[in-house]
Coordinates of C-alpha atoms in Angstrom, one line a residue:
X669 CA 0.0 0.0 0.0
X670 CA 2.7 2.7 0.6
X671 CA 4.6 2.4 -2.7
X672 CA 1.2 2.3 -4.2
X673 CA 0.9 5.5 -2.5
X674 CA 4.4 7.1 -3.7
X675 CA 3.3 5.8 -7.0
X676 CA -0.1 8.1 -7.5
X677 CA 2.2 10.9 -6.1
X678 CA 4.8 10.7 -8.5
X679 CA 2.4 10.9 -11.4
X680 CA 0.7 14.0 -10.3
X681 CA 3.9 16.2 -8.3
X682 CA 5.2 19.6 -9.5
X683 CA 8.0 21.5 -8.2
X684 CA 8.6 25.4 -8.9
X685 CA 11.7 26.2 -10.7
X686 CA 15.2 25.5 -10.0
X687 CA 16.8 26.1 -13.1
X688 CA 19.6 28.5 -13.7
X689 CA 22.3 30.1 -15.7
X690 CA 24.4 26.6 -16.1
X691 CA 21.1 25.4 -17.2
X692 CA 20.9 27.8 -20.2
X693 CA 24.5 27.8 -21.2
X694 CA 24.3 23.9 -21.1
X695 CA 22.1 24.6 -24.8
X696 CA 23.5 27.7 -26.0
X697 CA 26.8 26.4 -26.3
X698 CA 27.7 23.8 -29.7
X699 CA 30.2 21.7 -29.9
X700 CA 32.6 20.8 -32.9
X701 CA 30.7 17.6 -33.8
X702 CA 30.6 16.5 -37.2
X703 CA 32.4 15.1 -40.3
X704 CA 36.0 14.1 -39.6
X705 CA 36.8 16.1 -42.7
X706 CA 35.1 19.1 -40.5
X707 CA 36.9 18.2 -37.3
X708 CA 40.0 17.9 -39.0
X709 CA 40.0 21.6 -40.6
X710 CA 38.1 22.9 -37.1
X711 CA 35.2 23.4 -38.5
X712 CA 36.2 26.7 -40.5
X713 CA 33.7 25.5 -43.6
X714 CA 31.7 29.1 -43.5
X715 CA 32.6 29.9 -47.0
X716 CA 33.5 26.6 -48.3
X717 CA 30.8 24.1 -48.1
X718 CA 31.0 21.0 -49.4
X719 CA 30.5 19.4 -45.9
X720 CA 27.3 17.8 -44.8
X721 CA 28.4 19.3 -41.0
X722 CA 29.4 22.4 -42.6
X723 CA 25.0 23.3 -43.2
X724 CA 25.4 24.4 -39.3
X725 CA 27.8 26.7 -40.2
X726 CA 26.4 28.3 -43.6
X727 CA 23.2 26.6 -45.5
X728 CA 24.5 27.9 -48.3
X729 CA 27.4 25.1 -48.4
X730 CA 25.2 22.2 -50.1
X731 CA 24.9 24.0 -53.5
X732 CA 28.9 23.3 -53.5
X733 CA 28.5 19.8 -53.6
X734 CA 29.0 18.9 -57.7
X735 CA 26.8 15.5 -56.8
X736 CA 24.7 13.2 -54.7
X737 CA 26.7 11.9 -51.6
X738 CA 26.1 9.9 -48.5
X739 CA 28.0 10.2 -45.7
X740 CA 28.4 8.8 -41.9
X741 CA 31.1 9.5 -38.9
X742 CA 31.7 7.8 -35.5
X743 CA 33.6 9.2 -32.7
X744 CA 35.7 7.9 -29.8
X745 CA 35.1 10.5 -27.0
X746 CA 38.2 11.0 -24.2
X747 CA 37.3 13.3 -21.5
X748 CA 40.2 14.0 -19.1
X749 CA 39.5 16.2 -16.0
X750 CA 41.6 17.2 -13.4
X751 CA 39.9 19.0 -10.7
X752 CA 41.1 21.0 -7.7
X753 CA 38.7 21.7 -4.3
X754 CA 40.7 23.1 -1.2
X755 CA 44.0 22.8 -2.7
X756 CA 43.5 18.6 -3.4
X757 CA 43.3 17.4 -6.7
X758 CA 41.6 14.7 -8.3
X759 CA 41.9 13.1 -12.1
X760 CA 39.5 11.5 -14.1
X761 CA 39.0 9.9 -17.5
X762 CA 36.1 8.9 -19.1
X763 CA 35.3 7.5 -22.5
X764 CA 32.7 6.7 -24.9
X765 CA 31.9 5.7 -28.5
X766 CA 29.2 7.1 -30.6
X767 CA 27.7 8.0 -34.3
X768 CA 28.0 11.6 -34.1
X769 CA 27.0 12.2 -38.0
X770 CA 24.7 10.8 -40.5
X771 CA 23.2 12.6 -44.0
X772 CA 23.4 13.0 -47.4
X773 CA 22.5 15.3 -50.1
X774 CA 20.6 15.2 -53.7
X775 CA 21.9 17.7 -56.2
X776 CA 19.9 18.6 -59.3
X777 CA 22.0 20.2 -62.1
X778 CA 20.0 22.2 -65.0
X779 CA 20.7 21.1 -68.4
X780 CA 20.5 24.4 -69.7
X781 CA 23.8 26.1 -70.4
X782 CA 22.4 29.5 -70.3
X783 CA 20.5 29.1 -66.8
X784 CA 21.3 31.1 -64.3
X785 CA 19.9 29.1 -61.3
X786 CA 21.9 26.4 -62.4
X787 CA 21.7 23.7 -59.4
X788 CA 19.7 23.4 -56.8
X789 CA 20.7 20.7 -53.5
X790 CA 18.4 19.4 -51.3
X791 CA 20.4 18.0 -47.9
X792 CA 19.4 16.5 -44.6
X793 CA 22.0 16.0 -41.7
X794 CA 22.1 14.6 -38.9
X795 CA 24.8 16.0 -36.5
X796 CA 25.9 15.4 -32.5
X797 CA 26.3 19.3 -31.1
X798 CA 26.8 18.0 -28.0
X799 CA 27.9 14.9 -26.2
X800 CA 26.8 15.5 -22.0
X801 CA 29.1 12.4 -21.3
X802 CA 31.4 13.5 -19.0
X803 CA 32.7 12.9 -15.1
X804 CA 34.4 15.1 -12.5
X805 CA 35.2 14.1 -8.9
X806 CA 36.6 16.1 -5.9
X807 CA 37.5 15.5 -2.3
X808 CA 38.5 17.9 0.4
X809 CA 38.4 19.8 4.0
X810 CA 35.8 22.4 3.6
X811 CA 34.9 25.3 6.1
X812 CA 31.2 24.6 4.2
X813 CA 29.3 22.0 5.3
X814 CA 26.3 20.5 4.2
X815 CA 24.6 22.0 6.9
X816 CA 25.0 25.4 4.8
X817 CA 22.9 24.5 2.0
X818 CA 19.5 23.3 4.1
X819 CA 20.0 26.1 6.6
X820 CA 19.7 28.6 3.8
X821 CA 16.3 26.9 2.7
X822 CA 14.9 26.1 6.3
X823 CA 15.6 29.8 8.0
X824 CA 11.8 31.6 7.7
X825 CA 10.2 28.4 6.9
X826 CA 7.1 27.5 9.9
X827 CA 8.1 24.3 11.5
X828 CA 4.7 23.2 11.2
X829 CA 4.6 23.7 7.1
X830 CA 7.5 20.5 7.2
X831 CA 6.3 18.6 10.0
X832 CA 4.6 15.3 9.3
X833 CA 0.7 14.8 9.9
X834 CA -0.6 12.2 11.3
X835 CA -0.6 8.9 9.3
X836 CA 1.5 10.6 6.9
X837 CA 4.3 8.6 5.1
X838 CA 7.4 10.4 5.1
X839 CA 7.8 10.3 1.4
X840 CA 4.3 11.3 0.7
X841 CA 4.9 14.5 2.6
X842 CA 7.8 15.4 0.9
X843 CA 6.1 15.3 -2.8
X844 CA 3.6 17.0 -0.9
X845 CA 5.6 20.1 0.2
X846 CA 7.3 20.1 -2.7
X847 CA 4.0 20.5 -5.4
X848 CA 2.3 22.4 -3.0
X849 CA 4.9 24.8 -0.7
X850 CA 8.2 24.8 -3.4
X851 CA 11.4 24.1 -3.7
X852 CA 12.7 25.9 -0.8
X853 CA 10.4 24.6 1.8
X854 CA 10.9 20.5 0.3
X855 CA 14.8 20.9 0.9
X856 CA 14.0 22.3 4.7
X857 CA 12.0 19.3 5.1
X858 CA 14.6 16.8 4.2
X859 CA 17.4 19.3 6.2
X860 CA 14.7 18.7 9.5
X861 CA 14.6 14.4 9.1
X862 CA 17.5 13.5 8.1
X863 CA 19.0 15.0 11.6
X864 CA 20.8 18.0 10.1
X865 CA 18.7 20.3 11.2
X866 CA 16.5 20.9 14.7
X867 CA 14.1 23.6 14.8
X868 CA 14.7 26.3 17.6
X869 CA 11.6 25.5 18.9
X870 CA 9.3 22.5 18.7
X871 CA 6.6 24.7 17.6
X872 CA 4.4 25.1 14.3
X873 CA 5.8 29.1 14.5
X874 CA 9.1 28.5 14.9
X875 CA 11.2 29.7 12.0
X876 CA 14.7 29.6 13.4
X877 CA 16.7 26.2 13.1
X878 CA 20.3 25.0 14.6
X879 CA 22.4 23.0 12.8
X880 CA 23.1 20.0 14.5
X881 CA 26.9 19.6 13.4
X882 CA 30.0 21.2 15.2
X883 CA 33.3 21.8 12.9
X884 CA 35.7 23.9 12.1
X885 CA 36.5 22.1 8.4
X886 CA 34.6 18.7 6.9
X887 CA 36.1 16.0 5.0
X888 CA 34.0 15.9 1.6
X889 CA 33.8 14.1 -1.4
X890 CA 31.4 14.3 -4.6
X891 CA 31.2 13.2 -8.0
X892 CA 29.3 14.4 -10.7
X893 CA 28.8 12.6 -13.2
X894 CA 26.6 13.3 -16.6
X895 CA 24.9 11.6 -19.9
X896 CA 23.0 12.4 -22.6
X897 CA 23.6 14.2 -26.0
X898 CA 21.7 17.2 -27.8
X899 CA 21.4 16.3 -31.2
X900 CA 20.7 18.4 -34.2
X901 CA 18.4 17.5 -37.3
X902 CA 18.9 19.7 -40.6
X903 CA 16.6 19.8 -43.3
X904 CA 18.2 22.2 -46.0
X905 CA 17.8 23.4 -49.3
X906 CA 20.3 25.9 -51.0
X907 CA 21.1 26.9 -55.0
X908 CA 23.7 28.1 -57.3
X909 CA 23.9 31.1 -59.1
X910 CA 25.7 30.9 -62.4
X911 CA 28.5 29.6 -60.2
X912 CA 29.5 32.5 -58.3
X913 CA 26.6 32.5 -55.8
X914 CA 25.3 30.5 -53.3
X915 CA 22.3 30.5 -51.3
X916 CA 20.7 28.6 -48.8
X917 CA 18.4 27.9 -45.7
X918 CA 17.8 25.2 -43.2
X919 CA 15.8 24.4 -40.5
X920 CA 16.9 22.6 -37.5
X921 CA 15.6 20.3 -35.0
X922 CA 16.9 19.2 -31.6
X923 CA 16.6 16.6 -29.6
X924 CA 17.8 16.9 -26.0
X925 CA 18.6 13.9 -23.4
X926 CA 20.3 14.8 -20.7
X927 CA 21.2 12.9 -16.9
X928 CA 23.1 14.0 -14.1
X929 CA 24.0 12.3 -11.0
X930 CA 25.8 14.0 -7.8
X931 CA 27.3 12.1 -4.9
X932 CA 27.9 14.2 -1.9
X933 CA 29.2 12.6 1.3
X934 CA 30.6 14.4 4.6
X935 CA 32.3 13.3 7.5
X936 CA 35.0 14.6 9.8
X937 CA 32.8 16.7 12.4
X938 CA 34.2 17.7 16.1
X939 CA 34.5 14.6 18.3
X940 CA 31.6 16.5 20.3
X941 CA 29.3 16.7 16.8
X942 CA 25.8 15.4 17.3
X943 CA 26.0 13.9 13.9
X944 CA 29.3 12.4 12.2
X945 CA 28.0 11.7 8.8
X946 CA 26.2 12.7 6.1
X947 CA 25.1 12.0 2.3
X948 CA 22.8 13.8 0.1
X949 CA 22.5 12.6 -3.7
X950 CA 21.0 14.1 -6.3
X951 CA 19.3 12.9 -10.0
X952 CA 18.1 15.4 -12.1
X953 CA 16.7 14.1 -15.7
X954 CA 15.9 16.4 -18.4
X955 CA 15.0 15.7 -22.0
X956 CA 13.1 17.6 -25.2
X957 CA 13.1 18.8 -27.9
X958 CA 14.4 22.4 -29.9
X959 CA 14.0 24.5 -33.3
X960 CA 15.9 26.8 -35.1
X961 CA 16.8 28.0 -38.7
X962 CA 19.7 29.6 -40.5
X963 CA 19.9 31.3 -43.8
X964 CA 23.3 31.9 -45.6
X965 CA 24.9 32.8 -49.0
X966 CA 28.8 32.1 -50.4
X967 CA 30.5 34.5 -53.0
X968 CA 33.6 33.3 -55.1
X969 CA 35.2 36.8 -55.9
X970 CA 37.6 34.7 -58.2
X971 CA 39.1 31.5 -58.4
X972 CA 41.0 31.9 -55.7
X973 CA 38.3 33.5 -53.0
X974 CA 35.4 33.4 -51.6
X975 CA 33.3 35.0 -48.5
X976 CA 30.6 33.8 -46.7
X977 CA 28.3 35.0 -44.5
X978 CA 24.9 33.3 -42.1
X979 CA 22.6 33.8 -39.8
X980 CA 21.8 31.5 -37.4
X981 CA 18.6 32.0 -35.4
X982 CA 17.9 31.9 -31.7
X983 CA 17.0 28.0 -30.7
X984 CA 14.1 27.7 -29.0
X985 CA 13.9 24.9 -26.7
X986 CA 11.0 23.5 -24.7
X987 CA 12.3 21.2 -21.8
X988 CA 10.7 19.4 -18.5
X989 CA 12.9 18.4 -15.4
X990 CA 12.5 16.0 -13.0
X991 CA 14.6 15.6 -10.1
X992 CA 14.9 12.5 -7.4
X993 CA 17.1 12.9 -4.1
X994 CA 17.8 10.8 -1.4
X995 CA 19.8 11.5 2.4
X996 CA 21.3 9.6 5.0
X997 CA 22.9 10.5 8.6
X998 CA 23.7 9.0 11.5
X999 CA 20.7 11.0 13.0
X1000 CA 18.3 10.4 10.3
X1001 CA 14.4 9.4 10.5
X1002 CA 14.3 5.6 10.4
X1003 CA 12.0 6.0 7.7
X1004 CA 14.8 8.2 5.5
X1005 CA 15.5 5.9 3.1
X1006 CA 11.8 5.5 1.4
X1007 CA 13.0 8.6 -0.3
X1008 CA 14.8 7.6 -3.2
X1009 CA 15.8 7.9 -6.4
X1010 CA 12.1 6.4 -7.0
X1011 CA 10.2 9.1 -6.4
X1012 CA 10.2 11.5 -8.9
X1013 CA 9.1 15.4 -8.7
X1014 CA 7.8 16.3 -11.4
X1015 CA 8.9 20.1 -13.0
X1016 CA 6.5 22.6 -14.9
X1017 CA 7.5 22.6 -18.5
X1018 CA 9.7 25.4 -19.6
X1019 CA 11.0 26.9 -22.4
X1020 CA 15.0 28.1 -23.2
X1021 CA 15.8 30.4 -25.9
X1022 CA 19.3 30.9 -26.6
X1023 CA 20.8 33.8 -28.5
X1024 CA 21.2 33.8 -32.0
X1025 CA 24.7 33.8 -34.5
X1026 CA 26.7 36.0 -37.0
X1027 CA 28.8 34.4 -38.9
X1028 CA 31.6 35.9 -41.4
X1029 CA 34.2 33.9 -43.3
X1030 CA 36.7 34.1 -45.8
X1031 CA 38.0 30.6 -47.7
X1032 CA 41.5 30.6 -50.4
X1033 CA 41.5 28.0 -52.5
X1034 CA 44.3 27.1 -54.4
X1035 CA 43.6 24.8 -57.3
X1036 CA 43.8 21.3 -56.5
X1037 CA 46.6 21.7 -54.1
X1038 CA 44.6 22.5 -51.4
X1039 CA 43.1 25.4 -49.3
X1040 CA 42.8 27.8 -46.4
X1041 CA 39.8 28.7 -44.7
X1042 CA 38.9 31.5 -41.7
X1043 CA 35.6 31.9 -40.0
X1044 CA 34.9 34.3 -37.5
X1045 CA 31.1 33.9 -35.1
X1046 CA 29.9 36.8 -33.3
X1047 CA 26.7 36.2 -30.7
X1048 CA 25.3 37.7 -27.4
X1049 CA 25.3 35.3 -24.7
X1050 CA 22.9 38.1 -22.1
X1051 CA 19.9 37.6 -24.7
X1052 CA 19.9 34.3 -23.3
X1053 CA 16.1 33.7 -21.6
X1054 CA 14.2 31.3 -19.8
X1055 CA 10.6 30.8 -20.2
X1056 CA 7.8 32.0 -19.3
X1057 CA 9.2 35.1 -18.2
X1058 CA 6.3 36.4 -15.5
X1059 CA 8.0 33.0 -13.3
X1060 CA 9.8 34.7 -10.5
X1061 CA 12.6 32.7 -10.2
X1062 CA 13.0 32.5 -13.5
X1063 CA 13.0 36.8 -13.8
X1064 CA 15.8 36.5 -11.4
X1065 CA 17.7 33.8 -14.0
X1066 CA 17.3 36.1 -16.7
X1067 CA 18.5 39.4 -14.3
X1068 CA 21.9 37.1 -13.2
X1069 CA 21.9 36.1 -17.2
X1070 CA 22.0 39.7 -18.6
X1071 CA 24.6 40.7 -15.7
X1072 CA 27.0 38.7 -16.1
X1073 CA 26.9 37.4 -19.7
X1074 CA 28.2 39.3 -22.6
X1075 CA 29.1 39.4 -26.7
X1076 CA 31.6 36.1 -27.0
X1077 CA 34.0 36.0 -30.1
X1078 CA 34.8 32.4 -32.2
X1079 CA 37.4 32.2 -34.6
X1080 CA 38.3 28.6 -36.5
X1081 CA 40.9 28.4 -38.6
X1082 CA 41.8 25.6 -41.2
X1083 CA 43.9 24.5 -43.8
X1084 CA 43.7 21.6 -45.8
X1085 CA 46.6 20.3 -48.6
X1086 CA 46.4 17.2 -50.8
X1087 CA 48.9 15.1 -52.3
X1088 CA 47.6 13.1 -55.3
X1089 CA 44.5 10.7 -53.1
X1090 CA 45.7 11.8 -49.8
X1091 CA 44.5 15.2 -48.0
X1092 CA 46.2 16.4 -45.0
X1093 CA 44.2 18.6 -42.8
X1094 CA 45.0 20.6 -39.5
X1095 CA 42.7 23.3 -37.5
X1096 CA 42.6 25.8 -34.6
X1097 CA 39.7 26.7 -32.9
X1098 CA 39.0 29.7 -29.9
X1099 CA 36.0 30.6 -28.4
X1100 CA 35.7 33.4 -26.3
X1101 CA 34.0 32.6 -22.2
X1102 CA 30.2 33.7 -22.0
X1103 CA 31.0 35.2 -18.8
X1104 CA 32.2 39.4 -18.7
X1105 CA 34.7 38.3 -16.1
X1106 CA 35.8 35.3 -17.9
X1107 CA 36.1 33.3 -14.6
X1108 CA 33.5 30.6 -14.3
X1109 CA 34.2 29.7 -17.6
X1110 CA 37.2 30.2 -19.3
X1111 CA 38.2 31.0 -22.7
X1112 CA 38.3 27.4 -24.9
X1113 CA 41.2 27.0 -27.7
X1114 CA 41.2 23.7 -29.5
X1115 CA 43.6 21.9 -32.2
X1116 CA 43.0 19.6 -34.7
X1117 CA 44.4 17.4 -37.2
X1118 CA 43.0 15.1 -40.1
X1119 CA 43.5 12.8 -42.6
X1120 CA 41.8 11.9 -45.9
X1121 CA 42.4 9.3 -48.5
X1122 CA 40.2 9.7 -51.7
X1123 CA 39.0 6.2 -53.3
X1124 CA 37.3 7.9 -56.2
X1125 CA 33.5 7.2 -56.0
X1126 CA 34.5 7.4 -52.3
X1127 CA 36.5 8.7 -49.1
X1128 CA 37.0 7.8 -45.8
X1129 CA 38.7 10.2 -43.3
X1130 CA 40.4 10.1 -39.9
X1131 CA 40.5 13.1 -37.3
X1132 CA 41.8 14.2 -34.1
X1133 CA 40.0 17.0 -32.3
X1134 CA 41.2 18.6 -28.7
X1135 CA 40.0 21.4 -26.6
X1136 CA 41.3 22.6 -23.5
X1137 CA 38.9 24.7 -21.2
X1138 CA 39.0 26.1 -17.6
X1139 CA 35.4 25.7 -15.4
X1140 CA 34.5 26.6 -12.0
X1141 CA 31.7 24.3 -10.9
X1142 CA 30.0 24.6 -7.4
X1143 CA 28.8 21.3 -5.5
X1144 CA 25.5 23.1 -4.7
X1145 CA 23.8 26.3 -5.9
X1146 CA 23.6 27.8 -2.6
X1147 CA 25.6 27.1 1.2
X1148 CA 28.7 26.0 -0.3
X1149 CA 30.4 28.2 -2.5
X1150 CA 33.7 26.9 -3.3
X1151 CA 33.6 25.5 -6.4
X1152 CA 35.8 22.9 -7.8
X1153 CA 38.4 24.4 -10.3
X1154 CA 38.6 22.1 -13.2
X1155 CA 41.0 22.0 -16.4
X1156 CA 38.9 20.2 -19.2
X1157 CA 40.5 18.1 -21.7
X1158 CA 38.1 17.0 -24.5
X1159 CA 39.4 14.5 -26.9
X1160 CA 37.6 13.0 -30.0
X1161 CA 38.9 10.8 -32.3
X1162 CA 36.7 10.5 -35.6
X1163 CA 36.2 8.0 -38.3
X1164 CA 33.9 9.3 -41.4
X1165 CA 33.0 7.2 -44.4
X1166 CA 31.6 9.1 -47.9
X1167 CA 29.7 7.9 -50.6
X1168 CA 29.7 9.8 -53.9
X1169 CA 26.7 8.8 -56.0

């Protein structure tokens, strides 16, 4: 009969918001996914084309392709962290395999020599923007305790708005406060039964509470660990003007999958402590789905160069949470452990828009020999919103969001040379931090290098993609503020296959 009970209240639970700005920039930041042929050059393709990946840069690029062609590409993910809390470090490596690309284009040639519009493409590509594998883990003394966090929630909360009724199951009562009272008041609740927390006062009016623990630094160790992808559909359709213009549009659809899991454990307190240890876990589970579209155009001012220039639009993304937790101490309600990672509180729907792109580029190309390429992205990371807008806590994401986000710069660079079958490939790539300060994120620079070997009717190429970035990422959004300081190594290897028809 109880998990009967949990059951119902899973199904019908609601929690008010608890996103944030790591939330937003977790889908307004892309990857270099792709081809290996894109990988390999850095994904400097804006005035180029000729790429099935290169349609997220510029649309325009499938009117480049002289034929029909299929084409698939497989990565081997490495990520490598090192990450620093209270002056301890800890590595990790993770890895994973994947098909991070899959499409093909249709090109229709006119048979008239005096056309103008003389080849129209019709593409569709599938592409990985982002792979949310990834795994950091820290231990250290803290000043912080866990005790931080719930106090925060639990000061000005009524004792009797978390107190069980009578009859009431503990897990019951805590989807309860969490659909009906929030957030805030659900995390007070745990703070008060699992033994961290004692209310000043044994009364329904009380709104003070002591923690229960005694310290003057805690022994603590977490691991975050994450899954998922957001993957990117493109329909396109671009054409060719008499050879020395390109056009084209697409429209994009996302798909969005993403997990994360944080262990927290604490121990260490005073002798004296009324409580030696403590864990707190978290699950939160999002998925959805996203839309966007792009228009762009390619010039050849001779033989030798060409621009390019596209627009990509804001994405609009329309997610739902939903987040599980569980606690332990050694003061904890017997009846603790009923909450689990099986029951489920259930988030209102929202909505993310990220900013849109500008993006300008500039291509050489030298005969058959080979080619350079530059592109250079411009967007406005504080245009940024969550949605619906009227949601308090969501007006104060989008306040902290125009703060302390600004303009971010991209340049990728790439160069490609080819000796009779074989093409030799190499790339740099920067991307400028979201943040004004530069800080919590850090600027990213990236290297690649690829190789091609051209079969005739078909090509298969090999690349190797790194990137090198700087986080800050706190435990918890509120009560302990040291964040773990972690050097991000991202590796992909990538194996593409293309079929010229």
């Amino acid at each position: 009969m109880k998990k009967l009970s949990v059951f119902i209240m899973m199904l019908v639970c609601a929690l008010g918001s608890a996103q944030n700005i790591t939330d937003v920039l977790r889908y307004s930041i892309e990857d270099t996914q792709g081809t290996a042929r894109y990988q390999g050059m850095g994904g400097a393709f804006g005035a180029l084309g000729g790429d099935l990946s290169a349609l997220g840069t510029n649309p325009a690029g499938s009117a480049v392709f002289n034929h029909g062609l299929l084409s698939i590409s497989g990565s081997h993910y490495i990520r490598d962290n090192d990450a620093s809390y209270f002056n301890n470090t800890r590595g990790t490596i993770d890895n994973s395999i994947d098909i991070n690309q899959l499409g093909g284009v249709l090109v229709f040639n006119s048979t008239k020599e005096d056309a103008g519009w003389n080849r129209i493409a019709l593409a569709f590509n599938y592409d990985l923007v982002q792979n949310f594998e990834d795994r950091f883990s820290v231990a250290g003394n803290s000043n912080q305790g866990i005790d931080a966090y719930f106090s925060n929630f639990a000061q000005g909360v009524p004792f009797g708005d978390i107190s069980l009724r009578d009859g009431e199951f503990l897990e019951d009562a805590y989807l309860d406060i969490g659909a009906q009272q929030g957030f805030a008041d659900q995390q007070a609740f745990l703070g008060y039964y699992s033994g961290v927390l004692d209310p000043a006062a044994l009364e329904d009016d009380n709104t003070v509470y002591n923690r229960n623990a005694t310290y003057n630094s805690v022994n603590q160790d977490f691991t975050r660990t994450t899954s998922g992808y957001n993957g990117k559909f493109t329909l396109n359709m671009a054409s060719r003007y008499q050879d020395v213009l390109y056009l084209g549009a697409s429209l994009n659809f996302h798909n969005v999958l993403y997990d994360r899991v944080d262990l927290f454990s604490e121990r260490g307190y005073d002798p004296d402590s009324e409580i030696q240890f403590t864990r707190f876990d978290n699950y939160l589970h999002t998925e959805g789905g996203g839309f966007s579209f792009s228009v762009g155009a390619i010039a050849k001012l001779n033989e030798v160069i060409r621009i390019g220039g596209s627009y990509q639009s804001p994405t609009w993304y329309r997610l739902s949470d939903n987040l599980s937790q569980r606690i332990n101490s050694d003061l904890a309600d017997a009846d603790i452990g009923f909450i689990d990672f099986n029951i489920v509180n259930l988030f209102d729907t929202y909505t993310v828009k990220t900013p849109g792109k500008l993006t300008a580029s500039l291509a050489f190309i030298f005969g058959k020999d080979g080619l350079l390429s530059l592109d250079y992205g411009y967007k406005d990371m504080s245009k940024a919103t969550l949605n619906p807008t009227n949601d308090a806590d969501f007006s104060v994401v989008n306040s902290n969001i125009s703060n302390q986000l600004g303009t971010t710069s991209s340049i990728r660079i790439g160069g490609e040379y080819r000796i009779k079958r074989f093409s030799l490939r190499g790339g740099y790539r920067y991307e400028q931090s979201p943040y004004t300060d530069g800080n919590i994120i850090g600027d990213l620079n990236g290297i690649s290098a690829g190789l091609g070997f051209d079969f005739g009717v078909s090509r298969l190429d090999l690349a190797l993609n790194r990137t090198e970035q700087d986080v800050s990422e706190r435990l918890f959004d509120t009560g302990l503020t040291t964040p773990a300081l972690i050097n991000r190594t991202n590796t992909n290897i990538t194996l593409g296959y293309t079929f010229n028809f």
